[in-house]
Amino acid sequence: MIKSKKADISGEKVIFYIASVFVLAIFFLFIAGMIFTTKAARANIPEGLENFIFIQRFTNSPYCFTYQDIDTGRYYTGIIDWDKFTEANLNYCYDTENKIVKGFNLKLINQETKEETPAIKTKNWVGRVDEEREIILRLYKEEEFYDGKLIVQIQNAI
Amino acid sequence: MKKRGDTYTLYVIAELVIAIFIVISAKDIITAWASNQAFDKVQLAKDIALQANALYTVPGNMYIVNDNHRNFSALFSDGLVNIYKKEKEDTTGQYYYVGLKKKYFEKNLYKPPIIVLTKNGDTIGATDELETLNKLNYPTISTLDEDWKDKYKIFIDPGHGDSADKRDPGIENNNLNLKKESAVTLAIAESLRALNLNIQLTRDFETYVSIDERKNILKEADVIISVHIGEYSNDKNSVKAYIPLESNKNLENKKLATIILNSLTKELDLDTISIIPVDTKNIAAESPEAILQFEDKIVILLEIGNVNSDKGIEMLNKLVPIPNLINQGIIEYFEVK
């Protein structure tokens, strides 16, 4: 069989086109993936930061459970008032039923007397525990200060 | 005449040039697509939502400035931070923050020069100019009343009060011309009365008056302004307005406190002004803050200056502008819509 020279060149060209398109497609995907990953990573909140900030609210905010000196009116961040540790207060200082944001289930333990409060939960809590943290802190109960522990169960956005 | 190899090489070079051109163009296109601001919007929305959440972790007032918002606009609505470029566009960056009960706010900052998140007491807000941060925003209630001079009994309560048998001088400081808080507050109160004939005082002299006695006198008052001076362990000159945490006159208290604080900033060299709600249910009977235990009256307690600040001492020694500016605030409360 006699092959034409013209056909030979066209065949090589087709193979070259196919190879080029293939390489280009890979390159496209690589660049797109790289940009997407970089951008998406930059848009993310660093791991654990959001949980940290919400937990800070529970322990430090005057609008949650923070102990207030009745004589001076001063709030003591980091000290939880046992009597303020109620679901009503929690839902005041963390008011959402939106499950797109994190939900919390909290329990306070007096490490000296081993007494525990009932668990209290935010309104968007559905019972899925994605993470649990223990926060060591001081607590105030009936004019005495104790070593305490705050158990925080975290439900990530659904 | 060209050989076949030459033609082939030319083909390959041409294809390579085209391929390089395509790759470069594609990279630009992909970059433009990927940087279609979608990620930037999401990132900014998350940052601002995180800042809003962070503001609730601290007591007191503060603000956070975003000056790297890359010309995006921000819409705050029901706990959702929306970042957008143009009005009515489909793709916005969105993220939720969690606020206090009934404390969510609505605000659209369109093409703002900066995005500033503010926390004033338990209220989060947003603004697009730092200038307004030196002035607090007050509740949008009307307190305009042409007959206010006839209808409202305004009492100034000069804090503390010294006498030979019972001493309550308040803060004592040799850098003060008048040496003690009770004398400074009385001087402010007397000047205020001279400026505004509607004003009455809970004490006219340098004498001790108990909190109970003051509260008895104030039973007939409609508006109460208790005056104190401050002493803090920093060198910042400030004025703080304390208001009851819970009151039937909550909005009025907040508005009067805000207007007076804003008025004081007009002429005084102040580093900070703030409004501090006080839980009046658990205050000791003899504490000055017990004056705030009137639920049906407009009542605020001003703590003016800081005796540990040079600027504060200078301000408290000059004195004259203080009553003048407080009086301007009272007039503005009733006379400006």
mmCIF file of C-alpha atoms in Angstrom, chain B residues 105-304:
data_model
loop_
_atom_site.group_PDB
_atom_site.id
_atom_site.type_symbol
_atom_site.label_atom_id
_atom_site.label_comp_id
_atom_site.label_asym_id
_atom_site.label_seq_id
_atom_site.Cartn_x
_atom_site.Cartn_y
_atom_site.Cartn_z
ATOM 1 C CA PHE B 105 -29.868 45.797 63.382
ATOM 2 C CA GLU B 106 -30.584 46.741 59.771
ATOM 3 C CA LYS B 107 -28.136 48.902 57.897
ATOM 4 C CA ASN B 108 -27.020 49.320 54.300
ATOM 5 C CA LEU B 109 -23.580 50.817 53.764
ATOM 6 C CA TYR B 110 -23.414 51.473 50.018
ATOM 7 C CA LYS B 111 -19.909 52.052 48.696
ATOM 8 C CA PRO B 112 -18.629 53.096 52.107
ATOM 9 C CA PRO B 113 -15.135 54.573 52.522
ATOM 10 C CA ILE B 114 -14.724 52.280 55.528
ATOM 11 C CA ILE B 115 -16.902 49.749 57.307
ATOM 12 C CA VAL B 116 -16.901 50.239 61.049
ATOM 13 C CA LEU B 117 -18.580 47.876 63.466
ATOM 14 C CA THR B 118 -19.483 49.483 66.765
ATOM 15 C CA LYS B 119 -20.553 48.180 70.149
ATOM 16 C CA ASN B 120 -22.286 50.599 72.445
ATOM 17 C CA GLY B 121 -23.419 48.842 75.615
ATOM 18 C CA ASP B 122 -25.293 45.797 74.396
ATOM 19 C CA THR B 123 -26.008 47.201 70.946
ATOM 20 C CA ILE B 124 -24.016 46.372 67.842
ATOM 21 C CA GLY B 125 -24.171 48.737 64.896
ATOM 22 C CA ALA B 126 -22.331 49.670 61.736
ATOM 23 C CA THR B 127 -21.261 52.987 60.345
ATOM 24 C CA ASP B 128 -19.164 54.243 57.456
ATOM 25 C CA GLU B 129 -17.404 57.168 59.094
ATOM 26 C CA LEU B 130 -15.139 57.433 62.094
ATOM 27 C CA GLU B 131 -16.324 60.931 62.814
ATOM 28 C CA THR B 132 -19.658 59.700 64.091
ATOM 29 C CA LEU B 133 -17.896 57.457 66.586
ATOM 30 C CA ASN B 134 -17.058 60.521 68.630
ATOM 31 C CA LYS B 135 -20.750 61.058 68.773
ATOM 32 C CA LEU B 136 -23.067 58.332 69.965
ATOM 33 C CA ASN B 137 -26.297 57.526 68.202
ATOM 34 C CA TYR B 138 -29.451 57.800 70.224
ATOM 35 C CA PRO B 139 -32.851 56.121 69.936
ATOM 36 C CA THR B 140 -35.105 57.692 67.341
ATOM 37 C CA ILE B 141 -37.859 58.775 69.709
ATOM 38 C CA SER B 142 -39.351 62.235 69.716
ATOM 39 C CA THR B 143 -38.798 64.168 72.934
ATOM 40 C CA LEU B 144 -39.689 67.485 71.372
ATOM 41 C CA ASP B 145 -41.920 69.426 73.747
ATOM 42 C CA GLU B 146 -42.512 73.165 73.452
ATOM 43 C CA ASP B 147 -43.861 73.325 77.000
ATOM 44 C CA TRP B 148 -41.036 71.362 78.583
ATOM 45 C CA LYS B 149 -40.079 74.203 80.925
ATOM 46 C CA ASP B 150 -43.543 74.079 82.496
ATOM 47 C CA LYS B 151 -44.062 70.328 82.345
ATOM 48 C CA TYR B 152 -40.758 68.864 83.491
ATOM 49 C CA LYS B 153 -39.090 69.315 86.875
ATOM 50 C CA ILE B 154 -35.382 68.927 86.293
ATOM 51 C CA PHE B 155 -33.167 68.085 89.250
ATOM 52 C CA ILE B 156 -29.388 68.105 89.357
ATOM 53 C CA ASP B 157 -27.923 65.915 92.069
ATOM 54 C CA PRO B 158 -24.415 67.063 92.984
ATOM 55 C CA GLY B 159 -22.699 63.854 94.053
ATOM 56 C CA HIS B 160 -21.384 63.419 97.609
ATOM 57 C CA GLY B 161 -21.444 66.230 100.191
ATOM 58 C CA ASP B 162 -19.117 67.039 103.013
ATOM 59 C CA SER B 163 -19.913 68.301 106.487
ATOM 60 C CA ALA B 164 -18.107 68.526 109.802
ATOM 61 C CA ASP B 165 -19.874 65.598 111.434
ATOM 62 C CA LYS B 166 -20.305 63.341 108.457
ATOM 63 C CA ARG B 167 -17.723 63.376 105.729
ATOM 64 C CA ASP B 168 -18.496 62.329 102.196
ATOM 65 C CA PRO B 169 -16.090 64.373 100.089
ATOM 66 C CA GLY B 170 -15.907 61.793 97.307
ATOM 67 C CA ILE B 171 -12.600 61.855 95.433
ATOM 68 C CA GLU B 172 -9.968 64.065 97.053
ATOM 69 C CA ASN B 173 -7.122 65.315 94.909
ATOM 70 C CA ASN B 174 -4.738 68.187 95.556
ATOM 71 C CA ASN B 175 -4.448 68.935 91.848
ATOM 72 C CA LEU B 176 -8.095 69.973 91.841
ATOM 73 C CA ASN B 177 -8.574 73.659 92.569
ATOM 74 C CA LEU B 178 -11.584 72.736 94.696
ATOM 75 C CA LYS B 179 -9.684 69.789 96.238
ATOM 76 C CA LYS B 180 -12.649 67.397 96.498
ATOM 77 C CA GLU B 181 -15.363 65.890 94.340
ATOM 78 C CA SER B 182 -18.255 67.161 96.469
ATOM 79 C CA ALA B 183 -17.144 70.771 95.858
ATOM 80 C CA VAL B 184 -16.650 70.243 92.122
ATOM 81 C CA THR B 185 -20.064 68.626 91.642
ATOM 82 C CA LEU B 186 -21.729 71.398 93.663
ATOM 83 C CA ALA B 187 -20.010 74.062 91.538
ATOM 84 C CA ILE B 188 -21.213 72.364 88.337
ATOM 85 C CA ALA B 189 -24.753 72.016 89.706
ATOM 86 C CA GLU B 190 -24.939 75.644 90.877
ATOM 87 C CA SER B 191 -23.700 76.906 87.517
ATOM 88 C CA LEU B 192 -26.307 74.775 85.787
ATOM 89 C CA ARG B 193 -29.044 76.257 87.948
ATOM 90 C CA ALA B 194 -27.792 79.747 87.139
ATOM 91 C CA LEU B 195 -28.007 78.910 83.438
ATOM 92 C CA ASN B 196 -31.400 77.249 83.567
ATOM 93 C CA LEU B 197 -34.020 78.505 85.981
ATOM 94 C CA ASN B 198 -36.021 75.277 85.646
ATOM 95 C CA ILE B 199 -33.312 73.361 87.413
ATOM 96 C CA GLN B 200 -33.438 72.444 91.095
ATOM 97 C CA LEU B 201 -30.726 70.837 93.210
ATOM 98 C CA THR B 202 -30.753 68.039 95.778
ATOM 99 C CA ARG B 203 -28.299 70.023 97.886
ATOM 100 C CA ASP B 204 -27.457 73.739 97.850
ATOM 101 C CA PHE B 205 -24.504 73.713 100.188
ATOM 102 C CA GLU B 206 -21.393 71.759 101.003
ATOM 103 C CA THR B 207 -23.254 69.430 103.300
ATOM 104 C CA TYR B 208 -23.898 65.718 103.688
ATOM 105 C CA VAL B 209 -27.144 64.425 102.222
ATOM 106 C CA SER B 210 -27.768 60.690 102.372
ATOM 107 C CA ILE B 211 -28.863 58.768 99.305
ATOM 108 C CA ASP B 212 -32.265 58.129 100.929
ATOM 109 C CA GLU B 213 -32.735 61.835 101.535
ATOM 110 C CA ARG B 214 -31.745 62.577 97.970
ATOM 111 C CA LYS B 215 -34.217 59.981 96.700
ATOM 112 C CA ASN B 216 -36.959 61.557 98.817
ATOM 113 C CA ILE B 217 -36.232 64.958 97.309
ATOM 114 C CA LEU B 218 -36.152 63.446 93.825
ATOM 115 C CA LYS B 219 -39.628 61.909 94.149
ATOM 116 C CA GLU B 220 -41.069 65.043 92.582
ATOM 117 C CA ALA B 221 -38.500 65.149 89.783
ATOM 118 C CA ASP B 222 -39.234 64.257 86.171
ATOM 119 C CA VAL B 223 -35.634 64.420 84.989
ATOM 120 C CA ILE B 224 -32.641 63.635 87.228
ATOM 121 C CA ILE B 225 -28.994 64.238 86.388
ATOM 122 C CA SER B 226 -26.603 63.115 89.085
ATOM 123 C CA VAL B 227 -23.130 64.607 88.728
ATOM 124 C CA HIS B 228 -19.884 62.934 89.817
ATOM 125 C CA ILE B 229 -16.259 63.065 88.760
ATOM 126 C CA GLY B 230 -14.116 60.092 87.784
ATOM 127 C CA GLU B 231 -10.905 58.512 88.990
ATOM 128 C CA TYR B 232 -9.415 55.747 86.887
ATOM 129 C CA SER B 233 -6.092 53.972 86.750
ATOM 130 C CA ASN B 234 -5.299 55.319 83.285
ATOM 131 C CA ASP B 235 -4.539 58.725 81.808
ATOM 132 C CA LYS B 236 -7.565 58.897 79.533
ATOM 133 C CA ASN B 237 -9.964 61.758 80.013
ATOM 134 C CA SER B 238 -13.513 60.492 79.750
ATOM 135 C CA VAL B 239 -17.129 61.113 80.551
ATOM 136 C CA LYS B 240 -19.325 58.166 81.421
ATOM 137 C CA ALA B 241 -23.090 58.266 81.637
ATOM 138 C CA TYR B 242 -24.651 55.561 83.768
ATOM 139 C CA ILE B 243 -28.270 54.698 83.082
ATOM 140 C CA PRO B 244 -30.541 52.022 84.628
ATOM 141 C CA LEU B 245 -30.327 48.672 82.861
ATOM 142 C CA GLU B 246 -34.085 48.278 83.128
ATOM 143 C CA SER B 247 -36.431 51.239 83.213
ATOM 144 C CA ASN B 248 -39.756 52.346 81.804
ATOM 145 C CA LYS B 249 -37.840 55.351 80.499
ATOM 146 C CA ASN B 250 -35.029 53.365 78.937
ATOM 147 C CA LEU B 251 -35.117 55.098 75.539
ATOM 148 C CA GLU B 252 -35.454 58.530 77.112
ATOM 149 C CA ASN B 253 -32.536 57.848 79.483
ATOM 150 C CA LYS B 254 -30.385 56.687 76.622
ATOM 151 C CA LYS B 255 -31.311 59.648 74.451
ATOM 152 C CA LEU B 256 -30.662 62.243 77.175
ATOM 153 C CA ALA B 257 -27.351 60.600 78.126
ATOM 154 C CA THR B 258 -26.278 60.496 74.480
ATOM 155 C CA ILE B 259 -27.198 64.102 73.741
ATOM 156 C CA ILE B 260 -25.381 65.382 76.845
ATOM 157 C CA LEU B 261 -22.287 63.289 76.079
ATOM 158 C CA ASN B 262 -22.281 64.477 72.464
ATOM 159 C CA SER B 263 -22.692 68.046 73.685
ATOM 160 C CA LEU B 264 -19.704 67.679 76.032
ATOM 161 C CA THR B 265 -17.511 66.519 73.152
ATOM 162 C CA LYS B 266 -18.099 69.829 71.348
ATOM 163 C CA GLU B 267 -15.673 71.760 73.526
ATOM 164 C CA LEU B 268 -14.005 69.416 75.970
ATOM 165 C CA ASP B 269 -10.825 67.495 75.211
ATOM 166 C CA LEU B 270 -12.157 63.981 75.814
ATOM 167 C CA ASP B 271 -10.610 60.652 74.890
ATOM 168 C CA THR B 272 -13.747 58.594 75.374
ATOM 169 C CA ILE B 273 -17.438 58.932 76.056
ATOM 170 C CA SER B 274 -19.610 55.986 76.989
ATOM 171 C CA ILE B 275 -23.002 54.966 78.233
ATOM 172 C CA ILE B 276 -23.039 52.221 80.842
ATOM 173 C CA PRO B 277 -26.245 50.454 81.818
ATOM 174 C CA VAL B 278 -26.334 49.549 85.516
ATOM 175 C CA ASP B 279 -28.326 46.711 87.015
ATOM 176 C CA THR B 280 -30.113 48.780 89.650
ATOM 177 C CA LYS B 281 -31.747 45.828 91.389
ATOM 178 C CA ASN B 282 -28.568 44.805 93.153
ATOM 179 C CA ILE B 283 -27.066 48.129 94.142
ATOM 180 C CA ALA B 284 -26.145 48.832 97.768
ATOM 181 C CA ALA B 285 -28.511 51.384 99.321
ATOM 182 C CA GLU B 286 -25.781 53.936 100.013
ATOM 183 C CA SER B 287 -24.065 53.576 96.656
ATOM 184 C CA PRO B 288 -24.260 56.733 94.464
ATOM 185 C CA GLU B 289 -25.688 54.559 91.674
ATOM 186 C CA ALA B 290 -28.776 53.973 93.859
ATOM 187 C CA ILE B 291 -29.979 57.327 92.481
ATOM 188 C CA LEU B 292 -30.680 55.402 89.277
ATOM 189 C CA GLN B 293 -33.382 53.312 91.004
ATOM 190 C CA PHE B 294 -36.235 55.354 89.545
ATOM 191 C CA GLU B 295 -38.044 53.317 86.930
ATOM 192 C CA ASP B 296 -40.531 55.996 85.886
ATOM 193 C CA LYS B 297 -38.240 58.997 85.743
ATOM 194 C CA ILE B 298 -35.636 60.063 83.227
ATOM 195 C CA VAL B 299 -32.432 59.546 85.177
ATOM 196 C CA ILE B 300 -28.733 59.517 84.352
ATOM 197 C CA LEU B 301 -25.550 59.666 86.392
ATOM 198 C CA LEU B 302 -22.612 61.492 84.824
ATOM 199 C CA GLU B 303 -19.039 60.701 85.827
ATOM 200 C CA ILE B 304 -17.075 63.588 84.392
#
